[in-house]
Tab-separated table of C-alpha atoms in Angstrom:
chain	number	residue	atom	x	y	z
A	1	MET	CA	35.068	-41.964	-44.494
A	2	GLU	CA	36.378	-38.659	-45.893
A	3	LYS	CA	38.389	-40.566	-48.474
A	4	LYS	CA	35.351	-42.641	-49.401
A	5	ILE	CA	33.155	-39.565	-49.809
A	6	LEU	CA	35.680	-37.928	-52.115
A	7	SER	CA	35.965	-41.052	-54.244
A	8	LEU	CA	32.194	-41.492	-54.363
A	9	ILE	CA	31.839	-37.898	-55.511
A	10	LEU	CA	34.303	-38.599	-58.314
A	11	CYS	CA	32.640	-41.857	-59.303
A	12	SER	CA	29.275	-40.296	-59.010
A	13	ILE	CA	30.483	-37.407	-61.149
A	14	ILE	CA	31.881	-39.821	-63.659
A	15	PHE	CA	29.494	-42.773	-63.462
A	16	ILE	CA	26.850	-40.698	-63.885
A	17	THR	CA	25.136	-41.317	-63.837
A	18	ALA	CA	23.458	-36.670	-64.162
A	19	CYS	CA	20.836	-32.646	-64.701
A	20	THR	CA	17.129	-30.357	-63.243
A	21	GLY	CA	8.786	-23.951	-60.032
A	22	CYS	CA	4.430	-24.469	-57.759
A	23	SER	CA	4.844	-26.871	-54.881
A	24	GLU	CA	2.496	-29.454	-53.399
A	25	ASN	CA	3.338	-30.971	-50.036
A	26	THR	CA	2.620	-34.700	-49.836
A	27	ALA	CA	3.372	-36.768	-46.731
A	28	GLY	CA	3.656	-40.551	-46.968
A	29	ASP	CA	1.354	-42.740	-44.866
A	30	ARG	CA	3.802	-45.037	-43.081
A	31	ASN	CA	1.107	-47.307	-41.620
A	32	ASN	CA	0.560	-49.001	-44.973
A	33	VAL	CA	3.721	-50.956	-45.780
A	34	SER	CA	4.617	-54.191	-47.480
A	35	ASP	CA	4.592	-57.290	-45.260
A	36	SER	CA	7.256	-58.873	-47.445
A	37	ALA	CA	10.129	-56.598	-46.459
A	38	VAL	CA	13.354	-58.510	-45.867
A	39	SER	CA	15.313	-57.832	-42.687
A	40	MET	CA	19.036	-58.033	-43.421
A	41	GLU	CA	21.766	-59.168	-41.073
A	42	VAL	CA	25.430	-59.012	-42.004
A	43	GLY	CA	25.876	-62.691	-41.190
A	44	MET	CA	23.304	-63.903	-43.737
A	45	GLU	CA	25.007	-65.855	-46.500
A	46	GLU	CA	22.384	-68.095	-48.116
A	47	ASP	CA	19.426	-67.452	-50.404
A	48	THR	CA	16.277	-66.864	-48.361
A	49	ALA	CA	13.002	-68.290	-49.678
A	50	ALA	CA	14.706	-68.941	-53.014
A	51	SER	CA	12.540	-69.878	-55.943
A	52	GLU	CA	14.568	-71.735	-58.566
A	53	GLY	CA	11.847	-71.804	-61.203
A	54	ALA	CA	10.529	-68.303	-60.701
A	55	VAL	CA	9.695	-66.440	-63.901
A	56	LYS	CA	11.573	-63.156	-64.085
A	57	LEU	CA	9.592	-60.019	-64.859
A	58	GLU	CA	11.024	-58.262	-67.888
A	59	ARG	CA	12.115	-54.803	-66.798
A	60	GLU	CA	13.818	-51.878	-68.412
A	61	VAL	CA	15.694	-50.371	-65.503
A	62	ASN	CA	17.326	-46.980	-65.767
A	63	SER	CA	20.966	-47.967	-65.180
A	64	GLU	CA	22.463	-44.690	-66.349
A	65	TYR	CA	20.690	-42.026	-64.305
A	66	ARG	CA	20.188	-42.719	-60.633
A	67	TYR	CA	17.652	-39.958	-59.964
A	68	ALA	CA	15.639	-39.785	-63.204
A	69	ASN	CA	13.312	-41.932	-65.276
A	70	SER	CA	11.715	-41.390	-68.694
A	71	THR	CA	9.628	-38.375	-67.611
A	72	ASN	CA	10.834	-36.897	-64.304
A	73	PHE	CA	13.818	-36.369	-62.046
A	74	TYR	CA	13.924	-35.994	-58.251
A	75	VAL	CA	16.077	-33.884	-55.912
A	76	GLU	CA	16.523	-34.121	-52.135
A	77	ILE	CA	15.405	-31.191	-50.004
A	78	GLU	CA	16.779	-30.044	-46.649
A	79	ASP	CA	15.357	-28.521	-43.506
A	80	GLU	CA	16.051	-24.791	-43.711
A	81	TYR	CA	17.278	-24.669	-40.109
A	82	ASP	CA	19.419	-27.757	-39.459
A	83	TYR	CA	20.097	-28.790	-43.109
A	84	THR	CA	19.008	-32.401	-42.567
A	85	THR	CA	17.349	-34.070	-45.549
A	86	VAL	CA	13.595	-34.223	-45.071
A	87	GLY	CA	12.253	-35.353	-48.432
A	88	PHE	CA	12.486	-34.812	-52.161
A	89	GLU	CA	11.040	-32.712	-54.952
A	90	GLN	CA	9.714	-33.880	-58.297
A	91	TYR	CA	10.606	-32.061	-61.532
A	92	THR	CA	9.959	-32.532	-65.216
A	93	LEU	CA	13.065	-33.376	-67.240
A	94	GLU	CA	13.087	-29.759	-68.410
A	95	GLY	CA	13.369	-28.453	-64.835
A	96	THR	CA	9.796	-27.478	-63.929
A	97	LYS	CA	9.054	-28.223	-60.280
A	98	LYS	CA	5.890	-30.281	-59.771
A	99	LYS	CA	5.495	-31.687	-56.251
A	100	THR	CA	7.206	-32.071	-52.864
A	101	PHE	CA	7.240	-35.324	-50.878
A	102	GLN	CA	8.242	-35.733	-47.224
A	103	PRO	CA	8.066	-39.411	-46.189
A	104	LYS	CA	8.184	-40.113	-42.469
A	105	GLY	CA	11.757	-40.752	-41.285
A	106	PHE	CA	13.215	-39.838	-44.699
A	107	GLN	CA	17.009	-40.121	-44.916
A	108	GLU	CA	18.192	-40.360	-48.523
A	109	LEU	CA	16.955	-40.641	-52.079
A	110	ILE	CA	18.311	-43.867	-53.596
A	111	TRP	CA	17.030	-44.623	-57.084
A	112	VAL	CA	14.339	-43.735	-59.596
A	113	ASP	CA	12.871	-45.789	-62.434
A	114	ASP	CA	9.524	-46.074	-64.172
A	115	GLU	CA	8.262	-48.448	-61.474
A	116	GLY	CA	8.865	-46.244	-58.473
A	117	VAL	CA	10.986	-43.883	-56.369
A	118	TYR	CA	13.298	-45.656	-53.903
A	119	PHE	CA	14.474	-44.014	-50.685
A	120	ILE	CA	15.904	-44.775	-47.244
A	121	SER	CA	13.812	-44.042	-44.175
A	122	LYS	CA	14.799	-44.576	-40.553
A	123	ASP	CA	12.535	-46.074	-37.918
A	124	LYS	CA	13.955	-46.675	-34.419
A	125	GLU	CA	17.563	-46.741	-35.660
A	126	ILE	CA	16.714	-49.223	-38.447
A	127	ASP	CA	17.355	-48.137	-42.040
A	128	LYS	CA	14.710	-49.270	-44.496
A	129	LEU	CA	14.782	-49.273	-48.275
A	130	CYS	CA	11.301	-48.149	-49.283
A	131	ARG	CA	9.556	-47.437	-52.553
A	132	TYR	CA	6.691	-45.251	-53.658
A	133	PRO	CA	5.147	-47.144	-56.596
A	134	LEU	CA	4.246	-44.929	-59.528
A	135	HIS	CA	2.211	-44.829	-62.712
A	136	LYS	CA	2.056	-42.266	-65.477
A	137	GLY	CA	-0.784	-39.760	-65.175
A	138	LYS	CA	-2.910	-38.251	-67.930
A	139	ASP	CA	-0.175	-35.698	-68.602
A	140	GLY	CA	2.362	-38.506	-69.015
A	141	LEU	CA	4.242	-37.552	-65.823
A	142	ASP	CA	4.837	-39.579	-62.662
A	143	GLU	CA	2.008	-40.080	-60.191
A	144	LEU	CA	3.390	-41.500	-56.920
A	145	ASP	CA	1.260	-43.790	-54.767
A	146	VAL	CA	2.201	-42.238	-51.422
A	147	LYS	CA	-0.617	-44.036	-49.597
A	148	ASN	CA	0.916	-47.453	-50.288
A	149	PRO	CA	4.679	-47.224	-49.688
A	150	GLU	CA	6.525	-50.529	-49.856
A	151	GLU	CA	9.259	-51.661	-47.471
A	152	ILE	CA	11.745	-53.761	-49.419
A	153	LEU	CA	14.829	-54.223	-47.211
A	154	HIS	CA	16.007	-53.483	-43.686
A	155	PHE	CA	19.667	-52.521	-43.212
A	156	GLU	CA	22.100	-52.479	-40.338
A	157	ASP	CA	23.582	-49.439	-42.049
A	158	SER	CA	23.091	-47.991	-45.511
A	159	ASN	CA	24.948	-45.753	-47.928
A	160	THR	CA	23.152	-44.165	-50.848
A	161	ALA	CA	26.053	-44.505	-53.262
A	162	GLU	CA	26.353	-48.213	-52.459
A	163	ILE	CA	22.896	-49.345	-53.527
A	164	PHE	CA	22.311	-50.190	-57.192
A	165	ILE	CA	19.194	-51.525	-58.873
A	166	THR	CA	19.334	-53.817	-61.910
A	167	PRO	CA	16.451	-55.462	-63.808
A	168	GLU	CA	16.730	-58.612	-61.655
A	169	TYR	CA	18.414	-57.551	-58.427
A	170	ILE	CA	19.001	-54.890	-55.822
A	171	VAL	CA	22.743	-54.969	-55.116
A	172	TYR	CA	23.953	-53.235	-51.973
A	173	CYS	CA	26.634	-52.945	-49.319
A	174	ASP	CA	25.445	-53.308	-45.730
A	175	ALA	CA	27.371	-51.774	-42.812
A	176	ASP	CA	30.461	-51.408	-45.053
A	177	GLU	CA	31.189	-55.068	-44.329
A	178	ALA	CA	29.576	-57.164	-47.045
A	179	VAL	CA	27.887	-56.915	-50.440
A	180	PHE	CA	24.560	-58.670	-51.049
A	181	ARG	CA	22.073	-59.128	-53.818
A	182	CYS	CA	18.294	-59.198	-53.361
A	183	ASP	CA	16.050	-60.795	-55.979
A	184	ARG	CA	13.438	-58.199	-56.930
A	185	GLU	CA	10.755	-60.832	-57.473
A	186	THR	CA	11.213	-63.247	-54.557
A	187	LEU	CA	13.177	-60.900	-52.230
A	188	ALA	CA	15.602	-63.814	-51.771
A	189	THR	CA	18.985	-62.541	-50.592
A	190	LYS	CA	22.493	-63.871	-51.125
A	191	LEU	CA	25.945	-62.809	-49.970
A	192	LEU	CA	28.141	-61.806	-52.906
A	193	TYR	CA	31.335	-60.667	-51.179
A	194	ARG	CA	32.740	-60.265	-47.689
A	195	SER	CA	36.302	-59.294	-46.845
A	196	PRO	CA	38.333	-62.305	-45.636
A	197	VAL	CA	39.636	-60.044	-42.868
A	198	SER	CA	37.465	-60.120	-39.768
A	199	GLY	CA	35.562	-56.844	-39.568
A	200	GLY	CA	37.018	-55.860	-42.926
A	201	ASP	CA	35.783	-52.795	-44.775
A	202	VAL	CA	34.381	-53.036	-48.309
A	203	SER	CA	32.667	-50.660	-50.692
A	204	LEU	CA	30.357	-51.261	-53.669
A	205	GLU	CA	31.721	-49.058	-56.445
A	206	ALA	CA	29.774	-49.827	-59.622
A	207	ILE	CA	27.645	-52.280	-61.574
A	208	ILE	CA	29.055	-53.390	-64.938
A	209	GLY	CA	26.416	-55.378	-66.762
A	210	LYS	CA	25.823	-58.434	-64.578
A	211	LYS	CA	28.933	-57.866	-62.466
A	212	ALA	CA	29.650	-55.752	-59.395
A	213	ALA	CA	32.876	-53.840	-58.706
A	214	VAL	CA	33.736	-54.131	-54.996
A	215	TYR	CA	36.698	-52.474	-53.306
A	216	ASP	CA	38.263	-54.356	-50.397
A	217	PHE	CA	40.068	-51.820	-48.210
A	218	ASP	CA	41.964	-54.373	-46.126
A	219	LYS	CA	43.255	-56.379	-49.086
A	220	ASP	CA	43.709	-53.256	-51.223
A	221	LEU	CA	41.940	-54.957	-54.125
A	222	LEU	CA	39.251	-54.107	-56.611
A	223	VAL	CA	37.206	-57.306	-56.879
A	224	ILE	CA	34.775	-57.998	-59.738
A	225	VAL	CA	31.930	-60.278	-58.597
A	226	ASP	CA	29.446	-61.981	-60.924
A	227	ILE	CA	26.031	-61.017	-59.508
A	228	VAL	CA	24.417	-64.263	-60.658
A	229	SER	CA	27.089	-66.899	-59.958
A	230	GLY	CA	29.118	-65.127	-57.264
A	231	LYS	CA	32.393	-65.864	-59.097
A	232	GLU	CA	35.183	-63.425	-58.189
A	233	GLU	CA	37.925	-61.785	-60.250
A	234	LYS	CA	40.600	-59.876	-58.347
A	235	LEU	CA	42.109	-56.881	-60.128
A	236	ALA	CA	45.264	-54.927	-59.332
A	237	ALA	CA	45.728	-53.114	-56.029
A	238	ALA	CA	44.430	-49.574	-56.168
A	239	ASP	CA	45.105	-48.012	-52.759
A	240	TYR	CA	41.539	-46.675	-53.104
A	241	GLU	CA	42.852	-43.873	-55.284
A	242	PHE	CA	40.964	-44.472	-58.504
A	243	ALA	CA	38.035	-43.201	-60.517
A	244	GLY	CA	35.893	-45.232	-62.845
A	245	VAL	CA	33.210	-44.812	-65.469
A	246	VAL	CA	30.909	-47.538	-66.791
A	247	ALA	CA	29.964	-47.629	-70.474
A	248	GLU	CA	28.834	-50.452	-72.758
A	249	ASN	CA	29.652	-53.238	-70.256
A	250	ARG	CA	33.162	-51.903	-69.745
A	251	TYR	CA	34.654	-50.290	-66.663
A	252	TYR	CA	37.212	-47.594	-67.465
A	253	ILE	CA	39.473	-46.921	-64.500
A	254	PHE	CA	42.164	-44.360	-63.742
A	255	TRP	CA	44.546	-45.782	-61.128
A	256	GLU	CA	45.830	-42.717	-59.309
A	257	ALA	CA	48.526	-44.713	-57.538
A	258	SER	CA	50.197	-45.669	-60.833
A	259	ASP	CA	48.659	-42.903	-63.001
A	260	ASN	CA	47.651	-45.490	-65.599
A	261	CYS	CA	44.280	-45.605	-67.351
A	262	VAL	CA	42.941	-49.143	-67.811
A	263	VAL	CA	39.758	-50.793	-69.063
A	264	TYR	CA	37.995	-53.863	-67.681
A	265	ASP	CA	35.728	-55.654	-70.158
A	266	SER	CA	32.998	-57.403	-68.150
A	267	VAL	CA	31.945	-59.577	-71.094
A	268	ALA	CA	35.437	-60.835	-71.942
A	269	GLY	CA	36.495	-60.765	-68.288
A	270	LYS	CA	39.779	-59.078	-69.185
A	271	MET	CA	41.613	-55.894	-68.237
A	272	LYS	CA	44.140	-53.987	-70.322
A	273	THR	CA	46.027	-50.708	-70.095
A	274	LEU	CA	44.866	-47.911	-72.383
A	275	VAL	CA	47.278	-45.149	-71.363
A	276	THR	CA	50.375	-45.279	-69.158
A	277	LYS	CA	51.680	-42.523	-66.916
A	278	LYS	CA	54.706	-42.168	-69.175
A	279	GLU	CA	52.545	-41.711	-72.279
A	280	TRP	CA	50.219	-39.016	-70.967
A	281	LYS	CA	53.031	-37.110	-69.248
A	282	ARG	CA	55.007	-37.104	-72.497
A	283	MET	CA	52.018	-35.787	-74.438
A	284	LEU	CA	51.316	-32.992	-71.934
A	285	THR	CA	54.972	-31.972	-71.914
A	286	GLU	CA	55.063	-31.792	-75.707
A	287	GLN	CA	51.859	-29.793	-75.983
A	288	GLU	CA	52.146	-27.470	-72.985
A	289	VAL	CA	55.786	-26.509	-72.420
A	290	ALA	CA	57.989	-27.853	-75.234
A	291	GLY	CA	60.070	-25.078	-76.824
A	292	THR	CA	59.393	-22.656	-73.956
A	293	LYS	CA	61.009	-21.834	-70.630
A	294	LYS	CA	57.969	-23.186	-68.790
A	295	GLU	CA	58.190	-26.317	-66.661
A	296	ILE	CA	55.400	-28.615	-65.490
A	297	ASP	CA	55.320	-29.082	-61.733
A	298	TRP	CA	54.197	-32.715	-61.544
A	299	ASP	CA	53.970	-32.597	-57.738
A	300	LEU	CA	51.200	-30.003	-58.051
A	301	SER	CA	49.560	-31.529	-61.125
A	302	ASP	CA	46.764	-33.996	-60.652
A	303	PHE	CA	44.116	-36.131	-62.324
A	304	LYS	CA	40.650	-34.516	-62.229
A	305	ASP	CA	37.996	-36.444	-64.135
A	306	LEU	CA	37.446	-39.467	-66.354
A	307	LEU	CA	34.716	-39.479	-69.017
A	308	TYR	CA	33.526	-41.734	-71.810
A	309	ASP	CA	31.982	-40.353	-75.004
A	310	ASN	CA	31.550	-41.611	-78.550
A	311	GLY	CA	34.096	-44.438	-78.334
A	312	ARG	CA	36.785	-42.449	-76.537
A	313	VAL	CA	37.885	-42.097	-72.917
A	314	TYR	CA	38.670	-38.522	-71.869
A	315	ILE	CA	41.180	-37.805	-69.096
A	316	SER	CA	40.979	-34.359	-67.561
A	317	THR	CA	44.063	-33.179	-65.652
A	318	GLU	CA	44.834	-30.137	-63.528
A	319	LEU	CA	48.237	-28.962	-64.648
A	320	GLY	CA	50.652	-26.874	-62.570
A	321	VAL	CA	53.123	-24.892	-64.693
A	322	ASN	CA	56.062	-22.763	-63.531
A	323	ASN	CA	56.513	-19.789	-65.836
A	324	GLY	CA	59.286	-17.770	-64.282
A	325	CYS	CA	57.817	-15.640	-61.514
A	326	VAL	CA	54.286	-16.691	-62.470
A	327	TYR	CA	52.691	-19.960	-61.392
A	328	GLU	CA	49.875	-21.208	-63.644
A	329	LYS	CA	47.162	-23.750	-62.890
A	330	LYS	CA	44.894	-24.936	-65.683
A	331	THR	CA	42.966	-27.863	-67.101
A	332	SER	CA	44.239	-30.023	-69.947
A	333	VAL	CA	42.275	-32.810	-71.626
A	334	LEU	CA	43.630	-35.984	-73.208
A	335	SER	CA	41.744	-38.834	-74.859
A	336	VAL	CA	42.313	-42.361	-76.090
A	337	ASP	CA	40.314	-44.656	-78.344
A	338	ILE	CA	38.702	-47.493	-76.349
A	339	THR	CA	40.495	-50.036	-78.564
A	340	GLY	CA	43.793	-48.593	-77.351
A	341	LYS	CA	44.865	-47.927	-80.942
A	342	GLY	CA	46.324	-44.600	-82.020
A	343	GLY	CA	47.824	-43.754	-78.654
A	344	VAL	CA	46.940	-40.832	-76.424
A	345	VAL	CA	45.641	-37.659	-78.101
A	346	TYR	CA	45.874	-34.089	-76.821
A	347	GLU	CA	42.389	-32.550	-77.125
A	348	LYS	CA	43.570	-29.115	-78.196
A	349	LYS	CA	40.172	-27.642	-79.116
A	350	MET	CA	38.474	-28.920	-75.959
A	351	THR	CA	41.336	-27.704	-73.752
A	352	GLU	CA	41.367	-24.242	-75.322
A	353	THR	CA	37.571	-23.996	-75.042
A	354	LEU	CA	37.586	-24.800	-71.314
A	355	ARG	CA	40.266	-22.210	-70.643
A	356	SER	CA	38.835	-19.436	-72.825
A	357	HIS	CA	35.375	-19.487	-71.241
A	358	CYS	CA	36.524	-18.866	-67.667
A	359	ASP	CA	37.870	-15.735	-66.016
A	360	VAL	CA	41.451	-15.964	-64.791
A	361	MET	CA	41.825	-15.945	-61.007
A	362	LYS	CA	44.887	-13.870	-60.111
A	363	GLY	CA	46.657	-13.528	-56.804
A	364	LYS	CA	49.829	-13.895	-54.764
A	365	TRP	CA	51.150	-17.158	-53.416
A	366	PRO	CA	53.980	-17.804	-50.903
A	367	ILE	CA	56.191	-19.538	-53.516
A	368	ALA	CA	55.378	-17.321	-56.501
A	369	GLU	CA	55.142	-13.586	-57.140
A	370	GLN	CA	51.917	-14.219	-58.982
A	371	VAL	CA	49.530	-17.131	-59.441
A	372	LYS	CA	47.028	-17.463	-62.274
A	373	VAL	CA	44.307	-20.077	-62.236
A	374	TRP	CA	42.059	-21.095	-65.123
A	375	ASP	CA	39.469	-22.898	-63.011
A	376	SER	CA	37.440	-25.033	-65.411
A	377	GLY	CA	36.920	-28.644	-66.340
A	378	CYS	CA	34.560	-31.300	-67.667
A	379	PHE	CA	32.721	-33.374	-65.079
A	380	ALA	CA	30.083	-35.555	-66.731
A	381	GLN	CA	28.860	-37.092	-69.954
A	382	ILE	CA	25.080	-37.177	-70.078
A	383	LYS	CA	22.756	-37.833	-72.996
A	384	GLY	CA	25.618	-37.538	-75.467
A	385	LYS	CA	26.876	-34.198	-74.127
A	386	VAL	CA	29.988	-33.440	-72.098
A	387	LEU	CA	29.082	-31.088	-69.250
A	388	CYS	CA	31.665	-28.530	-68.189
A	389	TYR	CA	32.139	-25.977	-65.418
A	390	PHE	CA	34.048	-22.707	-65.597
A	391	TRP	CA	34.684	-20.005	-63.025
A	392	LYS	CA	33.324	-16.501	-63.530
A	393	LYS	CA	33.754	-13.467	-61.297
A	394	LYS	CA	30.004	-13.280	-61.113
A	395	GLY	CA	28.638	-16.763	-60.479
A	396	ARG	CA	25.058	-17.903	-60.804
A	397	THR	CA	23.628	-16.002	-57.836
A	398	ASP	CA	20.131	-17.413	-58.326
A	399	ILE	CA	21.201	-20.851	-57.062
A	400	GLY	CA	24.392	-19.846	-55.286
A	401	GLN	CA	26.752	-21.317	-57.856
A	402	ILE	CA	30.298	-20.094	-58.024
A	403	TYR	CA	30.838	-21.823	-61.353
A	404	ASN	CA	28.903	-21.468	-64.570
A	405	MET	CA	28.010	-24.537	-66.615
A	406	GLY	CA	28.473	-25.330	-70.266
A	407	MET	CA	28.055	-28.166	-72.730
A	408	TYR	CA	30.662	-29.452	-75.189
A	409	ASP	CA	29.860	-31.647	-78.185
A	410	THR	CA	32.884	-33.840	-78.951
A	411	ARG	CA	31.529	-34.599	-82.436
A	412	THR	CA	31.128	-31.002	-83.627
A	413	GLU	CA	33.558	-29.383	-81.130
A	414	LYS	CA	30.834	-26.835	-80.358
A	415	PHE	CA	30.566	-25.296	-76.888
A	416	THR	CA	27.370	-23.830	-75.443
A	417	GLU	CA	27.055	-21.900	-72.194
A	418	LEU	CA	24.012	-23.073	-70.234
A	419	THR	CA	21.518	-21.154	-68.128
A	420	ASP	CA	18.508	-22.348	-66.157
A	421	LYS	CA	16.436	-21.693	-69.271
A	422	ASP	CA	18.115	-24.656	-70.992
A	423	ALA	CA	16.917	-28.227	-70.449
A	424	GLU	CA	20.560	-29.405	-70.464
A	425	PHE	CA	21.224	-27.211	-67.422
A	426	TYR	CA	19.354	-29.808	-65.352
A	427	TYR	CA	21.167	-32.884	-66.676
A	428	PRO	CA	23.492	-33.155	-63.624
A	429	PHE	CA	20.497	-33.703	-61.362
A	430	TYR	CA	19.594	-36.853	-63.316
A	431	ALA	CA	22.583	-38.733	-61.946
A	432	MET	CA	24.236	-36.737	-59.171
A	433	SER	CA	23.067	-36.126	-55.633
A	434	LYS	CA	22.482	-32.616	-54.392
A	435	PHE	CA	25.386	-33.135	-51.983
A	436	SER	CA	27.775	-34.003	-54.828
A	437	LEU	CA	26.693	-30.975	-56.833
A	438	GLU	CA	27.063	-28.660	-53.838
A	439	VAL	CA	30.581	-29.961	-53.234
A	440	MET	CA	31.469	-29.427	-56.887
A	441	PHE	CA	29.857	-26.040	-57.439
A	442	GLY	CA	30.076	-24.654	-53.924
A	443	VAL	CA	33.859	-24.382	-53.465
A	444	SER	CA	35.532	-21.326	-54.945
A	445	GLU	CA	39.199	-22.126	-54.380
A	446	SER	CA	41.264	-25.281	-54.520
A	447	GLY	CA	42.462	-26.430	-51.090
A	448	GLU	CA	46.096	-25.954	-52.028
A	449	PHE	CA	45.407	-22.257	-52.679
A	450	LYS	CA	43.709	-21.561	-49.353
A	451	ASN	CA	46.527	-19.194	-48.338
A	452	THR	CA	46.519	-17.326	-51.637
A	453	GLU	CA	45.723	-13.620	-51.623
A	454	TRP	CA	43.368	-13.195	-54.562
A	455	GLU	CA	42.959	-9.960	-56.419
A	456	LYS	CA	39.448	-8.538	-56.131
């Protein structure tokens, strides 16, 4: 589970799917629920109450930002004493808090679109996917119908990051054993994928157009399943060490086992390698240490993030460099054109910008007289902007951040530091859960430096 959480944080950071005062408490009336909720069992494999000639409602579903629609975004809230999630808050896209909602049995916020807010509630150990329908009020903002919540599905077990909503279907993984689709009109359900191993463990990673990316832990395979036909395509083994980002019906993947960056085209149904381990290591060596006495420590260098922006895939790496008695740790950024032409490029301006905007962490480490860390990186592409984090001695104390946030425009190469006065400051909340953001912004030191004596 720990491995899955870490990967989901990465994919959530990358898929991103991301950004965020006067409170009104609103409790949902759980006695008024939809009679058409579907109860799911892992063994169900056929369409239920299927309607072959049903007319599909034309929908524009927000497939990019999990927690935001055209006018508002929503953030989970916790109990101040035991830190359990108890509901969610509504904000304008610019970060103004509007209302607080606390549905009975609330567990997790799942999805937001212009039709409603979807969440998991628990009733007598049964997980339910529910929705508050919404309409736009006179001010153009969301008005939730909390008196008429709808129950859509019942689960044996649910996982927020493994439920996706498309215009036609709700695609989800139940009990980590099988992936299903549910028709949004008829609520007919169909099994899409189950591991051939009895009791096998699977995970729903992403939706790419009309296809689902499913990881089969027991077979060590990333399987692409057509949501409509159920046809499967088995990709290379990944050892569950990969990160992916979806853009324009393509799934860009960094295989951490092989250190290759590949792209899967869901329309063409083909996969090809964009950058090999040999290529990006050669480029980093040339740009970072060539002509000096420095050496890259590849054992302590690692992939960090994968982003897509403006026709290019960006690969962020955490580089460990031995410089005599000083050990250096810093971010480097590479990119490659999505066509694969032109080879890998060292993003010199972006790399220098990330390093120059953070304070250097200095200390002593058991294997080096001195260690210097430039703790910064890029973690999401949202609304045409690359969002970055950088460590400062004085973090954002108002929300407990240890890192500050900035925005980099790959077209103009302009960097802007963000504060809570900027609308872009709230972009991460559009697509990332509060848990993911707390993990990212709430850890001051890398795990490998836990024994380091930092200078104050």
